[in-house]
């Protein structure tokens, strides 16, 4: 069976299960141009400097879908899964587009990023932790000044996703692709497994879409 035929069958099945408004919003979107578990611990001085430079380089760079059918399949699939967290179909699709773009720019699986967001903020863009971490991926505000962008708004979806994805990418590179310790670093709990376990449980339950790199 050809790739196109397989995708077409997948789409027909999903149109029977996804609400009509979501499909309608998706069709319109495709025509367009293109409470929290914080990252609690502040990094040490040398790590903070290295990560700050990394963020400064990445933050100004910024669609991730190269295939319309891939976009339809992924967005319809994930929109159905996201419905318990975000009720409005158009908001879901706009949000998923942002997640896919920023995750792909950082070389991360979008499903991993969705899992981190679920654990960190339960998709509340205005979430603030007891130590002041902000937004969807619970980014510490000091990073804005550290990289010379003090006016960045961490409750803005794209901004928060870009910071969070690039920080997680940095820790994955530091851990040579090992996912569990990179997740622990992201949360500030290196050497402990409770946070990676929460993220991976969320991934298996709600966002699984194939195996994750570095999961061993």
mmCIF file of C-alpha atoms in Angstrom:
data_model
loop_
_atom_site.group_PDB
_atom_site.id
_atom_site.type_symbol
_atom_site.label_atom_id
_atom_site.label_comp_id
_atom_site.label_asym_id
_atom_site.label_seq_id
_atom_site.Cartn_x
_atom_site.Cartn_y
_atom_site.Cartn_z
ATOM 1 C CA UNK A 1 0.000 0.000 0.000
ATOM 2 C CA UNK A 2 1.340 3.412 -0.898
ATOM 3 C CA UNK A 3 2.201 6.060 1.692
ATOM 4 C CA UNK A 4 -0.549 8.316 0.377
ATOM 5 C CA UNK A 5 -3.165 5.569 0.567
ATOM 6 C CA UNK A 6 -2.141 4.671 4.116
ATOM 7 C CA UNK A 7 -2.391 8.286 5.218
ATOM 8 C CA UNK A 8 -5.730 8.720 3.481
ATOM 9 C CA UNK A 9 -7.169 5.703 5.314
ATOM 10 C CA UNK A 10 -5.807 7.081 8.594
ATOM 11 C CA UNK A 11 -7.453 10.433 7.955
ATOM 12 C CA UNK A 12 -10.819 8.868 7.097
ATOM 13 C CA UNK A 13 -10.796 6.935 10.360
ATOM 14 C CA UNK A 14 -9.884 10.034 12.350
ATOM 15 C CA UNK A 15 -12.545 12.202 10.749
ATOM 16 C CA UNK A 16 -15.096 9.772 12.214
ATOM 17 C CA UNK A 17 -13.785 10.276 15.734
ATOM 18 C CA UNK A 18 -12.604 13.895 15.905
ATOM 19 C CA UNK A 19 -15.193 16.626 16.331
ATOM 20 C CA UNK A 20 -16.240 18.348 13.133
ATOM 21 C CA UNK A 21 -15.179 21.782 14.425
ATOM 22 C CA UNK A 22 -11.601 20.562 14.853
ATOM 23 C CA UNK A 23 -11.481 19.296 11.289
ATOM 24 C CA UNK A 24 -12.991 22.522 9.987
ATOM 25 C CA UNK A 25 -10.512 24.654 11.893
ATOM 26 C CA UNK A 26 -7.660 22.448 10.698
ATOM 27 C CA UNK A 27 -8.708 22.823 7.082
ATOM 28 C CA UNK A 28 -8.803 26.598 7.469
ATOM 29 C CA UNK A 29 -5.456 26.683 9.257
ATOM 30 C CA UNK A 30 -3.729 24.668 6.538
ATOM 31 C CA UNK A 31 -4.615 27.378 4.032
ATOM 32 C CA UNK A 32 -2.900 30.083 6.085
ATOM 33 C CA UNK A 33 0.695 31.167 5.631
ATOM 34 C CA UNK A 34 2.822 29.905 7.243
ATOM 35 C CA UNK A 35 0.195 23.570 38.702
ATOM 36 C CA UNK A 36 3.535 23.330 38.021
ATOM 37 C CA UNK A 37 6.626 21.318 38.780
ATOM 38 C CA UNK A 38 9.238 23.968 38.171
ATOM 39 C CA UNK A 39 12.754 23.779 36.861
ATOM 40 C CA UNK A 40 13.582 24.566 40.444
ATOM 41 C CA UNK A 41 17.322 24.617 40.825
ATOM 42 C CA UNK A 42 19.412 27.425 39.422
ATOM 43 C CA UNK A 43 22.402 26.031 37.493
ATOM 44 C CA UNK A 44 25.938 26.591 38.710
ATOM 45 C CA UNK A 45 27.942 29.542 37.415
ATOM 46 C CA UNK A 46 29.794 27.716 34.632
ATOM 47 C CA UNK A 47 26.714 25.836 33.482
ATOM 48 C CA UNK A 48 24.646 29.000 33.635
ATOM 49 C CA UNK A 49 27.148 30.825 31.425
ATOM 50 C CA UNK A 50 27.276 27.987 28.895
ATOM 51 C CA UNK A 51 23.517 27.578 28.760
ATOM 52 C CA UNK A 52 23.045 31.334 28.583
ATOM 53 C CA UNK A 53 25.237 31.556 25.493
ATOM 54 C CA UNK A 54 23.444 28.587 23.964
ATOM 55 C CA UNK A 55 20.056 30.211 24.538
ATOM 56 C CA UNK A 56 21.232 33.562 23.212
ATOM 57 C CA UNK A 57 22.246 31.937 19.931
ATOM 58 C CA UNK A 58 19.098 29.847 19.579
ATOM 59 C CA UNK A 59 16.412 32.201 20.801
ATOM 60 C CA UNK A 60 16.463 34.489 17.756
ATOM 61 C CA UNK A 61 16.182 31.660 15.264
ATOM 62 C CA UNK A 62 12.928 30.461 14.252
ATOM 63 C CA UNK A 63 7.219 25.873 9.264
ATOM 64 C CA UNK A 64 8.211 22.580 10.723
ATOM 65 C CA UNK A 65 5.783 20.556 8.632
ATOM 66 C CA UNK A 66 7.145 19.742 5.187
ATOM 67 C CA UNK A 67 4.215 17.567 4.139
ATOM 68 C CA UNK A 68 0.534 18.560 4.249
ATOM 69 C CA UNK A 69 -0.609 14.995 4.921
ATOM 70 C CA UNK A 70 1.875 14.612 7.760
ATOM 71 C CA UNK A 71 0.491 17.827 9.221
ATOM 72 C CA UNK A 72 -3.113 16.641 8.991
ATOM 73 C CA UNK A 73 -2.368 13.241 10.500
ATOM 74 C CA UNK A 74 -0.321 14.583 13.391
ATOM 75 C CA UNK A 75 -2.535 17.559 14.186
ATOM 76 C CA UNK A 76 -5.791 15.604 14.120
ATOM 77 C CA UNK A 77 -4.304 12.821 16.221
ATOM 78 C CA UNK A 78 -2.779 15.114 18.842
ATOM 79 C CA UNK A 79 -5.777 17.457 18.886
ATOM 80 C CA UNK A 80 -7.967 14.606 20.079
ATOM 81 C CA UNK A 81 -5.488 13.746 22.811
ATOM 82 C CA UNK A 82 -5.155 17.374 23.888
ATOM 83 C CA UNK A 83 -8.907 17.956 24.228
ATOM 84 C CA UNK A 84 -9.020 17.151 27.996
ATOM 85 C CA UNK A 85 -6.541 19.986 28.570
ATOM 86 C CA UNK A 86 -7.608 22.589 25.962
ATOM 87 C CA UNK A 87 -11.285 22.605 25.017
ATOM 88 C CA UNK A 88 -11.322 24.974 22.052
ATOM 89 C CA UNK A 89 -10.445 23.219 18.739
ATOM 90 C CA UNK A 90 -8.759 26.229 17.141
ATOM 91 C CA UNK A 91 -6.699 26.936 20.256
ATOM 92 C CA UNK A 92 -5.587 23.303 20.280
ATOM 93 C CA UNK A 93 -4.441 23.418 16.671
ATOM 94 C CA UNK A 94 -2.656 26.745 17.066
ATOM 95 C CA UNK A 95 -0.959 25.442 20.192
ATOM 96 C CA UNK A 96 0.071 22.166 18.556
ATOM 97 C CA UNK A 97 1.518 24.013 15.593
ATOM 98 C CA UNK A 98 3.684 26.054 17.990
ATOM 99 C CA UNK A 99 4.789 22.951 19.888
ATOM 100 C CA UNK A 100 5.696 21.134 16.686
ATOM 101 C CA UNK A 101 7.640 24.113 15.342
ATOM 102 C CA UNK A 102 9.689 24.802 18.469
ATOM 103 C CA UNK A 103 10.295 21.136 19.271
ATOM 104 C CA UNK A 104 11.430 20.449 15.707
ATOM 105 C CA UNK A 105 13.717 23.494 15.732
ATOM 106 C CA UNK A 106 15.394 22.060 18.829
ATOM 107 C CA UNK A 107 15.557 18.523 17.434
ATOM 108 C CA UNK A 108 13.097 17.223 20.027
ATOM 109 C CA UNK A 109 10.105 14.939 19.605
ATOM 110 C CA UNK A 110 6.985 17.120 19.903
ATOM 111 C CA UNK A 111 5.377 14.341 21.937
ATOM 112 C CA UNK A 112 8.182 14.630 24.505
ATOM 113 C CA UNK A 113 7.588 18.370 24.768
ATOM 114 C CA UNK A 114 3.862 17.787 25.270
ATOM 115 C CA UNK A 115 4.706 15.360 28.079
ATOM 116 C CA UNK A 116 6.979 17.891 29.781
ATOM 117 C CA UNK A 117 4.293 20.573 29.515
ATOM 118 C CA UNK A 118 1.676 18.259 31.010
ATOM 119 C CA UNK A 119 3.872 17.588 34.039
ATOM 120 C CA UNK A 120 5.181 21.133 34.432
ATOM 121 C CA UNK A 121 2.021 23.201 34.006
ATOM 122 C CA UNK A 122 -0.855 21.039 32.772
ATOM 123 C CA UNK A 123 -0.986 23.363 29.758
ATOM 124 C CA UNK A 124 -1.551 26.497 31.839
ATOM 125 C CA UNK A 125 0.446 29.257 30.149
ATOM 126 C CA UNK A 126 0.079 31.460 33.236
ATOM 127 C CA UNK A 127 1.359 28.869 35.733
ATOM 128 C CA UNK A 128 3.912 30.163 38.247
ATOM 129 C CA UNK A 129 5.770 27.887 40.645
ATOM 130 C CA UNK A 130 6.658 28.614 44.244
ATOM 131 C CA UNK A 131 10.174 29.590 43.105
ATOM 132 C CA UNK A 132 8.945 31.819 40.296
ATOM 133 C CA UNK A 133 9.291 29.574 37.233
ATOM 134 C CA UNK A 134 6.804 30.682 34.605
ATOM 135 C CA UNK A 135 4.595 29.409 31.848
ATOM 136 C CA UNK A 136 4.004 26.193 29.998
ATOM 137 C CA UNK A 137 7.504 24.751 30.434
ATOM 138 C CA UNK A 138 8.217 26.546 33.734
ATOM 139 C CA UNK A 139 11.178 28.651 32.650
ATOM 140 C CA UNK A 140 13.058 30.646 35.287
ATOM 141 C CA UNK A 141 12.803 34.402 34.564
ATOM 142 C CA UNK A 142 16.512 35.093 35.147
ATOM 143 C CA UNK A 143 17.246 33.599 31.717
ATOM 144 C CA UNK A 144 15.732 36.641 30.025
ATOM 145 C CA UNK A 145 18.315 39.000 31.498
ATOM 146 C CA UNK A 146 21.060 36.401 31.149
ATOM 147 C CA UNK A 147 20.704 36.347 27.369
ATOM 148 C CA UNK A 148 19.960 40.032 26.921
ATOM 149 C CA UNK A 149 16.202 39.760 26.341
ATOM 150 C CA UNK A 150 14.716 41.224 29.543
ATOM 151 C CA UNK A 151 11.423 42.146 27.885
ATOM 152 C CA UNK A 152 10.543 38.619 26.750
ATOM 153 C CA UNK A 153 7.169 37.495 28.091
ATOM 154 C CA UNK A 154 7.416 33.939 29.398
ATOM 155 C CA UNK A 155 3.640 33.577 29.525
ATOM 156 C CA UNK A 156 3.562 34.024 25.739
ATOM 157 C CA UNK A 157 3.247 30.579 24.211
ATOM 158 C CA UNK A 158 5.886 30.686 21.478
ATOM 159 C CA UNK A 159 8.433 32.436 23.694
ATOM 160 C CA UNK A 160 8.054 29.968 26.550
ATOM 161 C CA UNK A 161 8.210 26.989 24.217
ATOM 162 C CA UNK A 162 11.360 28.293 22.559
ATOM 163 C CA UNK A 163 13.139 28.821 25.866
ATOM 164 C CA UNK A 164 12.008 25.480 27.283
ATOM 165 C CA UNK A 165 12.814 23.444 24.179
ATOM 166 C CA UNK A 166 16.268 24.959 23.799
ATOM 167 C CA UNK A 167 17.057 24.406 27.485
ATOM 168 C CA UNK A 168 16.009 20.755 27.222
ATOM 169 C CA UNK A 169 18.043 20.385 24.025
ATOM 170 C CA UNK A 170 21.095 21.761 25.824
ATOM 171 C CA UNK A 171 20.737 19.237 28.631
ATOM 172 C CA UNK A 172 20.240 16.381 26.160
ATOM 173 C CA UNK A 173 23.462 17.336 24.410
ATOM 174 C CA UNK A 174 25.247 17.580 27.739
ATOM 175 C CA UNK A 175 24.008 14.086 28.633
ATOM 176 C CA UNK A 176 25.015 12.750 25.200
ATOM 177 C CA UNK A 177 21.406 12.006 24.279
ATOM 178 C CA UNK A 178 20.441 10.188 27.481
ATOM 179 C CA UNK A 179 16.870 11.240 28.092
ATOM 180 C CA UNK A 180 16.331 10.444 31.765
ATOM 181 C CA UNK A 181 19.290 12.409 33.164
ATOM 182 C CA UNK A 182 18.560 15.264 30.753
ATOM 183 C CA UNK A 183 15.010 15.466 32.092
ATOM 184 C CA UNK A 184 16.315 15.397 35.652
ATOM 185 C CA UNK A 185 18.655 18.289 34.836
ATOM 186 C CA UNK A 186 15.783 20.218 33.320
ATOM 187 C CA UNK A 187 13.877 19.911 36.582
ATOM 188 C CA UNK A 188 16.919 20.509 38.781
ATOM 189 C CA UNK A 189 16.755 17.015 40.272
ATOM 190 C CA UNK A 190 19.827 15.355 38.735
ATOM 191 C CA UNK A 191 20.518 11.981 40.322
ATOM 192 C CA UNK A 192 16.857 11.335 41.078
ATOM 193 C CA UNK A 193 14.346 9.510 38.906
ATOM 194 C CA UNK A 194 10.995 10.849 40.087
ATOM 195 C CA UNK A 195 10.746 13.648 37.531
ATOM 196 C CA UNK A 196 11.806 11.617 34.463
ATOM 197 C CA UNK A 197 9.342 8.968 35.611
ATOM 198 C CA UNK A 198 6.490 11.495 35.716
ATOM 199 C CA UNK A 199 7.293 12.789 32.225
ATOM 200 C CA UNK A 200 7.662 9.333 30.708
ATOM 201 C CA UNK A 201 4.460 8.118 32.357
ATOM 202 C CA UNK A 202 2.617 11.085 30.829
ATOM 203 C CA UNK A 203 4.181 10.283 27.456
ATOM 204 C CA UNK A 204 3.170 6.613 27.574
ATOM 205 C CA UNK A 205 -0.365 7.391 28.738
ATOM 206 C CA UNK A 206 -1.242 10.370 26.540
ATOM 207 C CA UNK A 207 1.336 11.178 23.862
ATOM 208 C CA UNK A 208 2.981 7.967 22.660
ATOM 209 C CA UNK A 209 3.598 8.132 18.921
ATOM 210 C CA UNK A 210 6.632 5.890 18.505
ATOM 211 C CA UNK A 211 9.730 5.389 20.631
ATOM 212 C CA UNK A 212 11.754 8.340 21.927
ATOM 213 C CA UNK A 213 15.435 8.702 21.123
ATOM 214 C CA UNK A 214 17.689 8.340 24.149
ATOM 215 C CA UNK A 215 15.229 6.225 26.128
ATOM 216 C CA UNK A 216 17.374 3.382 27.354
#
